[in-house]
PDB file of C-alpha atoms in Angstrom:
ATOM      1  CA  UNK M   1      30.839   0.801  26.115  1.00 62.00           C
ATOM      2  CA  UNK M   2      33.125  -2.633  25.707  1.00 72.00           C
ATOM      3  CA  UNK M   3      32.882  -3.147  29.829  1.00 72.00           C
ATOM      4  CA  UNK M   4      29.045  -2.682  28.994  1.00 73.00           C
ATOM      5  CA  UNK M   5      28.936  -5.028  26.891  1.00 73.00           C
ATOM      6  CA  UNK M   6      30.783  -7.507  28.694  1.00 79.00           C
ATOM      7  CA  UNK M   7      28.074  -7.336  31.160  1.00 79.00           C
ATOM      8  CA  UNK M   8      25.718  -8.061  28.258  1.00 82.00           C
ATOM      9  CA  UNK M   9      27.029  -9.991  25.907  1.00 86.00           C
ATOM     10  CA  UNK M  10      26.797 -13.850  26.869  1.00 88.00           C
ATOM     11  CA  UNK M  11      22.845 -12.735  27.449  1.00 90.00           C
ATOM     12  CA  UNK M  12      22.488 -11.402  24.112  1.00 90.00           C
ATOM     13  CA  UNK M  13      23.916 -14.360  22.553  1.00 90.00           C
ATOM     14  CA  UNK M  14      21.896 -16.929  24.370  1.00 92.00           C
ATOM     15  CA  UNK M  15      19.132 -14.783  22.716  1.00 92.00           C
ATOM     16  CA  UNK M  16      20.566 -14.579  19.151  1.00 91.00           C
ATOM     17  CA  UNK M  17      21.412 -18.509  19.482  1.00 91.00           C
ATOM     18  CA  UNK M  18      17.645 -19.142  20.435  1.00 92.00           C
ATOM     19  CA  UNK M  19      16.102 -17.551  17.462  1.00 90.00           C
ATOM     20  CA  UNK M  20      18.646 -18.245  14.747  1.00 89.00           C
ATOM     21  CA  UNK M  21      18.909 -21.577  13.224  1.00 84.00           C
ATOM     22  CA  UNK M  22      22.265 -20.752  12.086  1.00 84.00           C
ATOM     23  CA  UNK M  23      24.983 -21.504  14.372  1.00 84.00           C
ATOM     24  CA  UNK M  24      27.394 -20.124  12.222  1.00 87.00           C
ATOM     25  CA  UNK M  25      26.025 -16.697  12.168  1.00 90.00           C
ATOM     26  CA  UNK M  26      25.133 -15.945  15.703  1.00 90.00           C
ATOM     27  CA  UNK M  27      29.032 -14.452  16.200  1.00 90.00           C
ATOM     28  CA  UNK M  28      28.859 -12.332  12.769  1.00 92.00           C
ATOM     29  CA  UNK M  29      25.064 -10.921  14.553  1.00 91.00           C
ATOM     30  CA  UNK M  30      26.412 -10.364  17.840  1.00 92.00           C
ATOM     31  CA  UNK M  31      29.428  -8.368  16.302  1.00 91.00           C
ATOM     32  CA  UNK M  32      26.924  -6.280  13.853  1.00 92.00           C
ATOM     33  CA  UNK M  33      25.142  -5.379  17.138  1.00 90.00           C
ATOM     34  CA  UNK M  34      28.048  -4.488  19.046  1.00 89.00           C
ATOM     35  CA  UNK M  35      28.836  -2.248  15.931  1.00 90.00           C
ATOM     36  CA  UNK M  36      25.112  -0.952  15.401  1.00 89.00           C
ATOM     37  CA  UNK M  37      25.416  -0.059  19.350  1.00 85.00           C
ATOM     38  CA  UNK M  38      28.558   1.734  19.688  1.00 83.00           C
ATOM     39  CA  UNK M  39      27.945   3.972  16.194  1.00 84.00           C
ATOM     40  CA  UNK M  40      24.704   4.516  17.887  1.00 80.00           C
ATOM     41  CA  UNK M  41      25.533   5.425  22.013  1.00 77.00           C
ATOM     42  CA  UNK M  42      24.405   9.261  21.528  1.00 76.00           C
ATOM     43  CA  UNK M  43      20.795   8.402  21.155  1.00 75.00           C
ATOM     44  CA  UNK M  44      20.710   5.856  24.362  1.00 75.00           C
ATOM     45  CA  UNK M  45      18.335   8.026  26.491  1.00 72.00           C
ATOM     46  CA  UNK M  46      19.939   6.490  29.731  1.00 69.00           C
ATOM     47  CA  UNK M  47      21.996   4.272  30.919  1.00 67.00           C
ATOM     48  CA  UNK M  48      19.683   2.634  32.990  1.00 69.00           C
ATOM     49  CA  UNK M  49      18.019   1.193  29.754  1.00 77.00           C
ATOM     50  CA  UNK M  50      21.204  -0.055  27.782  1.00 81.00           C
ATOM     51  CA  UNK M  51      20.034  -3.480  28.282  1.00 82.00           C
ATOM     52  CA  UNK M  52      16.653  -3.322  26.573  1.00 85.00           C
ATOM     53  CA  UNK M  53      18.314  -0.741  23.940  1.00 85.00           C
ATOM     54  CA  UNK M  54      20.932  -3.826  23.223  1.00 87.00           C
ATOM     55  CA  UNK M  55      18.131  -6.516  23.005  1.00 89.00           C
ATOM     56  CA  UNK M  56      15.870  -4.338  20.447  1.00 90.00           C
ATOM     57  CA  UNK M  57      19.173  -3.664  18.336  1.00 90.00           C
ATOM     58  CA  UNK M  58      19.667  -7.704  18.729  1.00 92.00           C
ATOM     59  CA  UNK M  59      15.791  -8.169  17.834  1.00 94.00           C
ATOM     60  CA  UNK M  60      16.166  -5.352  14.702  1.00 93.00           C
ATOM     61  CA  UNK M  61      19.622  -7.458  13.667  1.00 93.00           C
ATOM     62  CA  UNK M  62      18.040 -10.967  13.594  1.00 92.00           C
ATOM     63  CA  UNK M  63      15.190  -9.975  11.623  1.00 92.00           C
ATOM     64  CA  UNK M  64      17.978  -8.081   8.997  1.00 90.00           C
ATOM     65  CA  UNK M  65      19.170 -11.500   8.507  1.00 90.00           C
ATOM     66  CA  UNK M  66      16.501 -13.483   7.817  1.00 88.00           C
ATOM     67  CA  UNK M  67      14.925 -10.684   5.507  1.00 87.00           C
ATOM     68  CA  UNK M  68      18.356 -10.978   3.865  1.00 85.00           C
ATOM     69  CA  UNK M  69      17.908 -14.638   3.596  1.00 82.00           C
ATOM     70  CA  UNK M  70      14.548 -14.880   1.668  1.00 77.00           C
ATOM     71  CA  UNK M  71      14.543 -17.280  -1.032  1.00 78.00           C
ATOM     72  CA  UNK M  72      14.075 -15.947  -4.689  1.00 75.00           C
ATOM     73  CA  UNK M  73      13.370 -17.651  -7.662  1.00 79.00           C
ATOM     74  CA  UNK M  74      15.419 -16.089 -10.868  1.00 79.00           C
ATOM     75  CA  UNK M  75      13.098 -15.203 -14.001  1.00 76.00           C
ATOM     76  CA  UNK M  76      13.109 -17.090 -16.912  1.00 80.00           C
ATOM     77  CA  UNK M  77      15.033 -15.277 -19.757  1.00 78.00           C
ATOM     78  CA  UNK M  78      11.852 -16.061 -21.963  1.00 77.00           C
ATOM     79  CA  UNK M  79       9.565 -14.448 -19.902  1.00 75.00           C
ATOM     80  CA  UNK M  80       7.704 -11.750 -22.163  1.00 70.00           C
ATOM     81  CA  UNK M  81       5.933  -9.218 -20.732  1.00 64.00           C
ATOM     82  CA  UNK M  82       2.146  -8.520 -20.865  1.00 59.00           C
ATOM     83  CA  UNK M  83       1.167  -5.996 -23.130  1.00 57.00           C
ATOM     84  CA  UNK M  84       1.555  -2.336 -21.238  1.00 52.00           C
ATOM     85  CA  UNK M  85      -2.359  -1.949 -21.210  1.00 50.00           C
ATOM     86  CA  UNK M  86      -3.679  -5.169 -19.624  1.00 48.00           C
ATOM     87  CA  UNK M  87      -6.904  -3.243 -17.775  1.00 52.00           C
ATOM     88  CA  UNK M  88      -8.165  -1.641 -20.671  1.00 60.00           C
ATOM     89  CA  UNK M  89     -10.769  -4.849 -21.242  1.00 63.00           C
ATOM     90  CA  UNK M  90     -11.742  -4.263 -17.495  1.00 55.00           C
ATOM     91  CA  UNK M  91     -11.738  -0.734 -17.556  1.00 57.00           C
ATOM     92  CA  UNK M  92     -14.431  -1.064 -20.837  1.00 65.00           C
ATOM     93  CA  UNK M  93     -16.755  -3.430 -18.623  1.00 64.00           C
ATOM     94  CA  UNK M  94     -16.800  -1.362 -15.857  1.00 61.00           C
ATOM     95  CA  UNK M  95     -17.516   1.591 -17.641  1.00 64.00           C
ATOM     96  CA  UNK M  96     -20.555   0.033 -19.070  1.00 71.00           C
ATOM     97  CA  UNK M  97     -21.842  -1.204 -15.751  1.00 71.00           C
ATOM     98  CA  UNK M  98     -21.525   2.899 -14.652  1.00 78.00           C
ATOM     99  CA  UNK M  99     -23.360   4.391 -17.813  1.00 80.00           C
ATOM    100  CA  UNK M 100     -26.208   3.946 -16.800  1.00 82.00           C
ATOM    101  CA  UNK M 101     -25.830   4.984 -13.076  1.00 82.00           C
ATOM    102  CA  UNK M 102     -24.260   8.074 -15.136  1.00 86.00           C
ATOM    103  CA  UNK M 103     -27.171   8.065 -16.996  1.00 86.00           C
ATOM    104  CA  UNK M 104     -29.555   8.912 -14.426  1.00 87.00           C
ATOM    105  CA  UNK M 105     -27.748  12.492 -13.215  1.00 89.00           C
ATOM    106  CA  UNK M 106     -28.513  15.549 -14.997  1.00 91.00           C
ATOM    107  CA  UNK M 107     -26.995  16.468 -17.737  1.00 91.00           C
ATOM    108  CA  UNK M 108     -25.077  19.208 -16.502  1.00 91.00           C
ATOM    109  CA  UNK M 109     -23.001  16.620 -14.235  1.00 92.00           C
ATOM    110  CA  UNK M 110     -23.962  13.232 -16.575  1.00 90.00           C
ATOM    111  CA  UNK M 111     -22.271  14.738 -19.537  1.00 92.00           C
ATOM    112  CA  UNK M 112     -18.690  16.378 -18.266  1.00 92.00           C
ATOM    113  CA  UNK M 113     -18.319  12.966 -15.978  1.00 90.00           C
ATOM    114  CA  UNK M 114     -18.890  11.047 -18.973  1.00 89.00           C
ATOM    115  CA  UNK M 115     -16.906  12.911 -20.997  1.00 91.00           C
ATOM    116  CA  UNK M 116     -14.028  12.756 -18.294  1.00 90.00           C
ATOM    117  CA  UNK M 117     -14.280   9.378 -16.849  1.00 85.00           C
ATOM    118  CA  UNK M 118     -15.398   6.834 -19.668  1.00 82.00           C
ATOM    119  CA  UNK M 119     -14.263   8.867 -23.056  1.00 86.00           C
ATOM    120  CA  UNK M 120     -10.745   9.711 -21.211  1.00 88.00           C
ATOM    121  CA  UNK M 121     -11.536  13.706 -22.613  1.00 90.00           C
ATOM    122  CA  UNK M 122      -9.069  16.588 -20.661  1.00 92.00           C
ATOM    123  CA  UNK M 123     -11.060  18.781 -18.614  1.00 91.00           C
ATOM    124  CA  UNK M 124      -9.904  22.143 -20.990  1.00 93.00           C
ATOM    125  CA  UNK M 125     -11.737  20.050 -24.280  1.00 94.00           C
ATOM    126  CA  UNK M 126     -14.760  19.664 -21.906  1.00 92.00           C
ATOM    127  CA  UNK M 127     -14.554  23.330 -21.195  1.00 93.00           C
ATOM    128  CA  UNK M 128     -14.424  24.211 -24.869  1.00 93.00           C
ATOM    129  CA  UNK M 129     -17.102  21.321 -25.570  1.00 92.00           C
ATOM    130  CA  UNK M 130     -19.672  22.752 -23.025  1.00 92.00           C
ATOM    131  CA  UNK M 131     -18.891  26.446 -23.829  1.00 93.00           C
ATOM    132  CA  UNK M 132     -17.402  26.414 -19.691  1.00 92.00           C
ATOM    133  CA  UNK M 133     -14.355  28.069 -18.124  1.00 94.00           C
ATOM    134  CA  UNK M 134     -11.584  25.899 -17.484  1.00 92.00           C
ATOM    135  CA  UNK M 135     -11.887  26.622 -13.876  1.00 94.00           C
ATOM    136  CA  UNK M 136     -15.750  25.812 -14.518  1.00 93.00           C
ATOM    137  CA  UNK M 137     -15.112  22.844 -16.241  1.00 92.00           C
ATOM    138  CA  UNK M 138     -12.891  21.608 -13.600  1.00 94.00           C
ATOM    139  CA  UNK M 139     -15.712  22.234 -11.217  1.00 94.00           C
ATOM    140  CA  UNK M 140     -18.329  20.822 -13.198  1.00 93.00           C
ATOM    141  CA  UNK M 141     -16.457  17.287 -13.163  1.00 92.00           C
ATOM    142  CA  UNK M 142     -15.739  17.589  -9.368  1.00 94.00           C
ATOM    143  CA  UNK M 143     -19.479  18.467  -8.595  1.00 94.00           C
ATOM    144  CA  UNK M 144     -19.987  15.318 -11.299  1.00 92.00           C
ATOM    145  CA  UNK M 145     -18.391  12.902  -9.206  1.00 91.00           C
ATOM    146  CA  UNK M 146     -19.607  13.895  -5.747  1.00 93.00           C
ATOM    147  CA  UNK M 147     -23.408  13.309  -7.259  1.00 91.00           C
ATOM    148  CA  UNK M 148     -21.885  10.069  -8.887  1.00 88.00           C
ATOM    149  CA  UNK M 149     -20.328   8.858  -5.299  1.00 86.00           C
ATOM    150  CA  UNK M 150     -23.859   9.819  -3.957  1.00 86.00           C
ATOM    151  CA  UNK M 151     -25.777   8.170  -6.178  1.00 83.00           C
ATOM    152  CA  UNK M 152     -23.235   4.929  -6.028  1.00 80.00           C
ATOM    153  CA  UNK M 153     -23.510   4.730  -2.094  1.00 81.00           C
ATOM    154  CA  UNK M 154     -27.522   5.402  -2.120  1.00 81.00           C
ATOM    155  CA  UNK M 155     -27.295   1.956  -4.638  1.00 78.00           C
ATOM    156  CA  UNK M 156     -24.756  -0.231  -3.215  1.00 76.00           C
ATOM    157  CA  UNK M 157     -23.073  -1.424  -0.471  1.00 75.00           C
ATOM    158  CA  UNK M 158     -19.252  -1.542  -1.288  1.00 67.00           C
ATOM    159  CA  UNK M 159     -16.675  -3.362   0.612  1.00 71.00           C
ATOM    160  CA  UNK M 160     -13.379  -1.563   0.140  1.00 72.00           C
ATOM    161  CA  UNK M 161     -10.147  -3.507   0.395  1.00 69.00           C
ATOM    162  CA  UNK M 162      -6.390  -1.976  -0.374  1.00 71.00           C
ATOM    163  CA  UNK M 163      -6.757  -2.847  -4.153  1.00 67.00           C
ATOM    164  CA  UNK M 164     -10.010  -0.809  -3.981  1.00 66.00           C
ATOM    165  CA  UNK M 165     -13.807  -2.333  -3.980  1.00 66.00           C
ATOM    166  CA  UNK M 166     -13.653  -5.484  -3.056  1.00 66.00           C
ATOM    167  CA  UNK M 167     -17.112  -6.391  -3.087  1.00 69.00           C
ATOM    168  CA  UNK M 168     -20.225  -4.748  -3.581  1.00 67.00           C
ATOM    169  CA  UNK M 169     -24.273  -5.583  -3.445  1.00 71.00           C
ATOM    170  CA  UNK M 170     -26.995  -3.410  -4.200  1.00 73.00           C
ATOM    171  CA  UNK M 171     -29.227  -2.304  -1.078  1.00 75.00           C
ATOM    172  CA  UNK M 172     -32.684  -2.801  -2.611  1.00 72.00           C
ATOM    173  CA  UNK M 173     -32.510  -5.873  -5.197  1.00 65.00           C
ATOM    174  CA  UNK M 174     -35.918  -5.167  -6.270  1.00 66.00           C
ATOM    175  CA  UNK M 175     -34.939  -1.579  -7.192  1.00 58.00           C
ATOM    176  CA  UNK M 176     -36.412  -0.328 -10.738  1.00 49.00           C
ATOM    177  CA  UNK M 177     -34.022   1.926 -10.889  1.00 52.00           C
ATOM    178  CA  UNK M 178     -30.568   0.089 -12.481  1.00 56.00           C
ATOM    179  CA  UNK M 179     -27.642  -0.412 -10.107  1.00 56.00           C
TER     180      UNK M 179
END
């Protein structure tokens, strides 16, 4: 490995030296990837691709320290927290914008989604509400939200980012129907 690396080495740091604007560091990088390579040798496929094997380590290594390097700002002692239900205003809006899309399903999925989603009631209380199985119960609410989703997506067109809906407009504004 070390006659190896003497072959590479004054490549690799003419690479580290070109993407790190810390002269000071390039030495302690090159060594970490010297020392990332030789712990690592038995998974080198062949030897025939050392040199691209010693560049991604390099690549890996550089980006290590500038994660490292991030700048954080300390929090104030005096921060106080938000109070530990913060959604619960948002969560009441939204579940009056869905009542009455709930509204419009039977009863016998209106009811157990209602009871479920918007009065926050444990699928065995809806059982012994509605006179169901447990097993029926959990059914009910699953067969519930399916006709919900349905009814949602026949309504509105949602735009779905990763926090969840994003955006949404109903397909027909002249609807009678609410959406």
């Amino acid at each position: 490995m070390i006659s190896e690396w003497q072959n590479h080495k004054a490549q690799l740091r003419y690479y580290v030296e070109k993407r790190i604007d810390d002269v000071d560091a390039v030495d302690d990088i090159l060594q970490d990837v010297y020392i990332k390579a030789s712990g690592n040798l038995h998974q080198l496929k062949s030897k025939g691709s050392l040199k691209g094997w010693l560049y991604r380590i390099a690549y890996n290594t550089i980006m290590d320290f500038y994660r490292a390097r991030q700048p954080y700002e300390e929090l104030p002692e005096d921060l106080v927290s938000e109070e530990d239900d913060t959604g619960k205003q948002a969560r009441d809006e939204l579940a009056e914008c869905l009542r009455p899309l709930i509204d419009e399903l039977p009863e016998k999925y209106g009811t157990p989604l209602r009871l479920a989603e918007l009065e926050g009631v444990s699928q065995k209380e809806i059982a012994e509400q509605l006179g169901l199985s447990l097993s029926g119960a959990k059914s009910r609410v699953q067969r519930s939200r399916i006709k919900f989703r349905e009814q949602m997506m026949a309504c509105c067109d949602f735009e779905i980012g990763q926090d969840g809906i994003t955006e949404y407009s109903p397909k027909d504004p002249n609807r009678n129907k609410k959406c």
